[in-house]
Steps between C-alpha positions, in 0.01 A plus 500: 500500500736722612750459174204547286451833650837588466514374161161734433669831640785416294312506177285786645794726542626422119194580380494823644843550330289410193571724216084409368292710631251165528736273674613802742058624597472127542779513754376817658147390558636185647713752726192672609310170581779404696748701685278550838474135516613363814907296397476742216761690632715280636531325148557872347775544734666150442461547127724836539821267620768385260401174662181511349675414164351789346647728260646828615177686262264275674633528853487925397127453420464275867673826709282744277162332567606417911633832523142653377330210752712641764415850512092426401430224710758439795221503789293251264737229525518181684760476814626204295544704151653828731750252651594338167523838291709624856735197440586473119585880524766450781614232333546680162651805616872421343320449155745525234261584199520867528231507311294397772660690792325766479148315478591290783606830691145671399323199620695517824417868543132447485499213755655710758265774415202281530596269712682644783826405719686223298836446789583220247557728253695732674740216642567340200593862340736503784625169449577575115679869609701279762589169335368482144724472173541804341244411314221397753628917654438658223130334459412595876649818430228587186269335720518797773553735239141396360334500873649841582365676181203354454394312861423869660594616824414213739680269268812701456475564898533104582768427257724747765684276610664383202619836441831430691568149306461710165785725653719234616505325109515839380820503696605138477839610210401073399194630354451587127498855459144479274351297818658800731328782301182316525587455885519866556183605231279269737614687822427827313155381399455390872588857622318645250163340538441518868616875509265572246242263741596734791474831282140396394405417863618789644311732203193272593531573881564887424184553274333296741575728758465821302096367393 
């Protein structure tokens, strides 16, 4: 049952790839019918994966589609389909495609927004900054760069205390100087946004006052 499904998003997803207009409304209505259907997104998520055996176009389609399921319909899914979706983005955050980063990092974005504290999140960023190749860095580093320009104030607030790891691989001289720039560009976006946060309260409080 459950590789039939798979094997149904998988053809699903190409067909919304379609270049026929037929082939692609067929896919969208079937979309439609679908995507608030509880395991729905759970099988959405799995299908973005490169385990999924997808192709990098179809797995593009997957983190367009969840990333629009996401942000419309968080509080409408199932514990089970929040957990899952929760999971396969952890577990994708080094993604190499970076074609699909900065899906992956949109999706990411709109869970926190909609779905509150995520500590997992947050430690495994930390983990990457810490202890992660180069490579795994520099994906946790576009990662916060994503939650602190688009996540709003609260989000940019509890990603404080990975401010002082971004300095320390800023400073780390074993660090590749693109990675380092990044480093320091995520600070400044950190800075940035929760001044701006504290600027817009303050203006708040002040015409409050003054009506």
């Amino acid at each position: 049952m459950a590789a039939a499904q798979d094997l149904e998003m998988s053809q699903m997803l190409v067909a919304l790839c379609s270049d026929d207009k037929d082939t692609r409304r067929g896919a969208e209505n079937a979309l439609a019918g679908s995507r608030q259907l509880p395991g729905f997104a759970s099988r959405l998520a799995a299908a973005t994966t490169a385990a999924s055996g997808n192709t990098v176009p179809s797995r593009q389609m997957a983190l367009t589609v969840l990333k629009q399921l996401v942000k419309d319909h968080w509080g409408d899914l199932t514990m089970d389909d929040s957990a899952a979706v929760r999971h396969v983005l952890l577990e994708s955050l080094a993604e190499e495609a970076s074609a699909l980063r900065g899906l992956l990092h949109a999706c990411i974005v709109h869970v926190c927004a909609a779905g509150g504290q995520w500590p997992h999140l947050q430690e495994r960023l930390a983990l990457g900054l810490a202890r992660g190749t180069p490579q795994e860095a520099t994906c946790c580093v576009e990662c916060i760069v994503a939650l602190l320009d688009e996540g709003g104030k609260e989000v940019a607030s509890s990603l404080g205390p990975l401010q002082a790891a971004l300095l320390r691989l800023a400073a780390d001289e074993s660090t590749p100087p693109d990675l380092r720039r990044l480093c320091v560009e995520a600070h400044v976006a950190g800075v940035r946004t929760v001044v701006a946060g504290s600027i817009n309260s303050d203006e708040t409080v002040v015409a409050a006052a003054a009506g």
